[in-house]
Amino acid sequence: MKRILLSFLILVLTCLCVSCDSLDQEENYSYTISYLNADMSGLVDREYESPHSSDETKVMAGELLKQLQSSGDDAKAKSPISENVDILDFQIQNRQLAIFFSAAYYERSGVEEILSRAAIVETLCQLEAIDYVEFYVEDQPLMISGNAVGLMSRDRFVLNLDSEGKEQSRQITLYFSNKKGDRLRAVSTTVTYNSATPLAELLVNQLIQGEETIQGMKNNSSEVRPAIPEDTILNNLTIRDQVCYVDLGSGFNNLLSGISSEVTVYSIVNTLCELANVNRVQFTVDGEPQDKYGEMDSFSSVLERKLDLVEQTEQ
């Protein structure tokens, strides 16, 4: 009987030891924190481990924001949130994270500000419950060049510098006019960048520049022609709730001879709708809605992609 009791006590003690070891070895979850590189010309990533899973959204959002405020002793990484900037609050609702910064946020501008914003969005959107991030300064939406930036997702930016500062490439699809000017043709190509750039803006500006500026274009440039008037200027572009709001300069109204107005408009719409965070587009010209564009009515409406306007070609 004593032997049985002794064996039972040993078994209980063994189980307790195993349980204690399991508690000591707490599982950690891995995350990536994006920082600015040393000369603030690109981004670098650093691994970060936390005992909290991505499902603990509120806790992890606060933890990641705290990490973004300090890069520690890493001389090759700079914080995307300046030491003068305070995070006043953050709120999560409907898969959207709103961050409220102090007024010192506006101390950064240009490429440095874009990179800082990209690093914050890239870091926070890795949480499963966050698809979009919106910036506020005090209690007002972040304004750049007089326009609200709006919701941003990871697809908003082309983060093309890796941790070694080398250029990276991205595959894109653009829609140009066919030679007759009555249909669209899809052009797939690879483009290379040297800074973090809002991808939607990059695509529209590439359409304006025309197909001859594309290097290594898969489609023969002799088969397509520009669909956008060359003196068009992109004034502003904002994405919100998967609608891309595009404001163009008045030069867009200088219609191209031999190009259908519908082809011109859907050159932009179809191209932007290739992005994961865009499914509709709405235009303004110099900040004002315009009901008609050439022979096309309802130009001011919210437009969806029109694939039946695309000419099918042999690969």
Short mmCIF file of N, CA, C and O in Angstrom, two decimals, residues 25-33 35 45-54 56 59-60 63-64 67 123 126-127:
data_model
loop_
_atom_site.label_atom_id
_atom_site.label_comp_id
_atom_site.label_asym_id
_atom_site.label_seq_id
_atom_site.Cartn_x
_atom_site.Cartn_y
_atom_site.Cartn_z
N GLN A 25 7.51 28.67 -20.00
CA GLN A 25 7.80 28.81 -21.43
C GLN A 25 6.59 29.40 -22.15
O GLN A 25 5.90 28.75 -22.92
N GLU A 26 6.29 30.65 -21.85
CA GLU A 26 5.13 31.33 -22.43
C GLU A 26 5.35 31.55 -23.92
O GLU A 26 6.43 31.96 -24.35
N GLU A 27 4.33 31.29 -24.71
CA GLU A 27 4.45 31.43 -26.16
C GLU A 27 4.53 32.90 -26.56
O GLU A 27 3.78 33.74 -26.06
N ASN A 28 5.45 33.21 -27.45
CA ASN A 28 5.58 34.56 -27.99
C ASN A 28 5.13 34.58 -29.44
O ASN A 28 5.26 33.59 -30.16
N TYR A 29 4.62 35.72 -29.86
CA TYR A 29 4.16 35.91 -31.24
C TYR A 29 5.07 36.92 -31.92
O TYR A 29 5.49 37.91 -31.31
N SER A 30 5.37 36.66 -33.18
CA SER A 30 6.32 37.50 -33.92
C SER A 30 5.60 38.55 -34.77
O SER A 30 4.61 38.26 -35.44
N TYR A 31 6.13 39.77 -34.73
CA TYR A 31 5.60 40.89 -35.52
C TYR A 31 6.77 41.60 -36.21
O TYR A 31 7.93 41.42 -35.85
N THR A 32 6.43 42.41 -37.20
CA THR A 32 7.43 43.20 -37.90
C THR A 32 7.16 44.68 -37.66
O THR A 32 6.04 45.15 -37.88
N ILE A 33 8.17 45.40 -37.20
CA ILE A 33 8.06 46.85 -37.00
C ILE A 33 8.82 47.54 -38.12
O ILE A 33 9.98 47.22 -38.37
N TYR A 35 10.59 50.81 -39.67
CA TYR A 35 11.21 52.08 -39.28
C TYR A 35 11.75 52.78 -40.52
O TYR A 35 11.84 52.17 -41.59
N ASP A 45 12.93 46.93 -41.74
CA ASP A 45 12.06 46.14 -40.86
C ASP A 45 12.86 45.51 -39.73
O ASP A 45 14.00 45.08 -39.93
N ARG A 46 12.25 45.45 -38.58
CA ARG A 46 12.85 44.79 -37.43
C ARG A 46 11.83 43.83 -36.82
O ARG A 46 10.65 44.17 -36.71
N GLU A 47 12.28 42.65 -36.41
CA GLU A 47 11.40 41.67 -35.80
C GLU A 47 11.14 42.03 -34.34
O GLU A 47 12.03 42.56 -33.65
N TYR A 48 9.92 41.77 -33.90
CA TYR A 48 9.53 42.07 -32.53
C TYR A 48 8.64 40.95 -32.01
O TYR A 48 7.75 40.47 -32.72
N GLU A 49 8.91 40.48 -30.79
CA GLU A 49 8.14 39.40 -30.21
C GLU A 49 7.31 39.90 -29.03
O GLU A 49 7.78 40.74 -28.25
N SER A 50 6.09 39.37 -28.94
CA SER A 50 5.17 39.79 -27.87
C SER A 50 4.41 38.55 -27.38
O SER A 50 4.14 37.64 -28.16
N PRO A 51 4.04 38.54 -26.11
CA PRO A 51 3.23 37.44 -25.60
C PRO A 51 1.77 37.53 -26.04
O PRO A 51 0.99 36.61 -25.82
N HIS A 52 1.43 38.65 -26.69
CA HIS A 52 0.04 38.87 -27.11
C HIS A 52 -0.14 38.49 -28.57
O HIS A 52 0.68 38.83 -29.42
N SER A 53 -1.25 37.82 -28.88
CA SER A 53 -1.54 37.41 -30.25
C SER A 53 -2.19 38.55 -31.02
O SER A 53 -2.65 39.55 -30.44
N SER A 54 -2.25 38.38 -32.33
CA SER A 54 -2.86 39.40 -33.20
C SER A 54 -4.34 39.57 -32.91
O SER A 54 -4.93 40.60 -33.23
N GLU A 56 -5.63 39.94 -30.03
CA GLU A 56 -5.77 40.94 -28.96
C GLU A 56 -5.51 42.32 -29.54
O GLU A 56 -4.50 42.97 -29.25
N VAL A 59 -4.80 45.69 -27.38
CA VAL A 59 -3.53 45.59 -26.67
C VAL A 59 -2.36 45.68 -27.63
O VAL A 59 -1.40 46.42 -27.41
N MET A 60 -2.44 44.91 -28.74
CA MET A 60 -1.31 44.88 -29.68
C MET A 60 -1.16 46.20 -30.44
O MET A 60 -0.05 46.60 -30.75
N GLU A 63 0.72 48.37 -28.20
CA GLU A 63 2.09 47.89 -28.06
C GLU A 63 2.92 48.23 -29.29
O GLU A 63 4.08 48.67 -29.19
N LEU A 64 2.35 48.05 -30.48
CA LEU A 64 3.08 48.36 -31.72
C LEU A 64 3.32 49.86 -31.86
O LEU A 64 4.38 50.29 -32.32
N GLN A 67 6.25 50.73 -29.82
CA GLN A 67 7.49 50.35 -30.48
C GLN A 67 7.87 51.32 -31.60
O GLN A 67 9.04 51.61 -31.82
N THR A 123 2.99 48.63 -40.31
CA THR A 123 3.12 47.93 -39.03
C THR A 123 1.76 47.59 -38.43
O THR A 123 1.53 46.45 -37.99
N GLN A 126 -0.76 44.76 -40.02
CA GLN A 126 -0.49 43.32 -39.93
C GLN A 126 -1.38 42.65 -38.89
O GLN A 126 -1.47 41.42 -38.84
N LEU A 127 -2.09 43.45 -38.07
CA LEU A 127 -3.05 42.90 -37.14
C LEU A 127 -4.29 42.45 -37.91
O LEU A 127 -4.77 43.17 -38.78
#
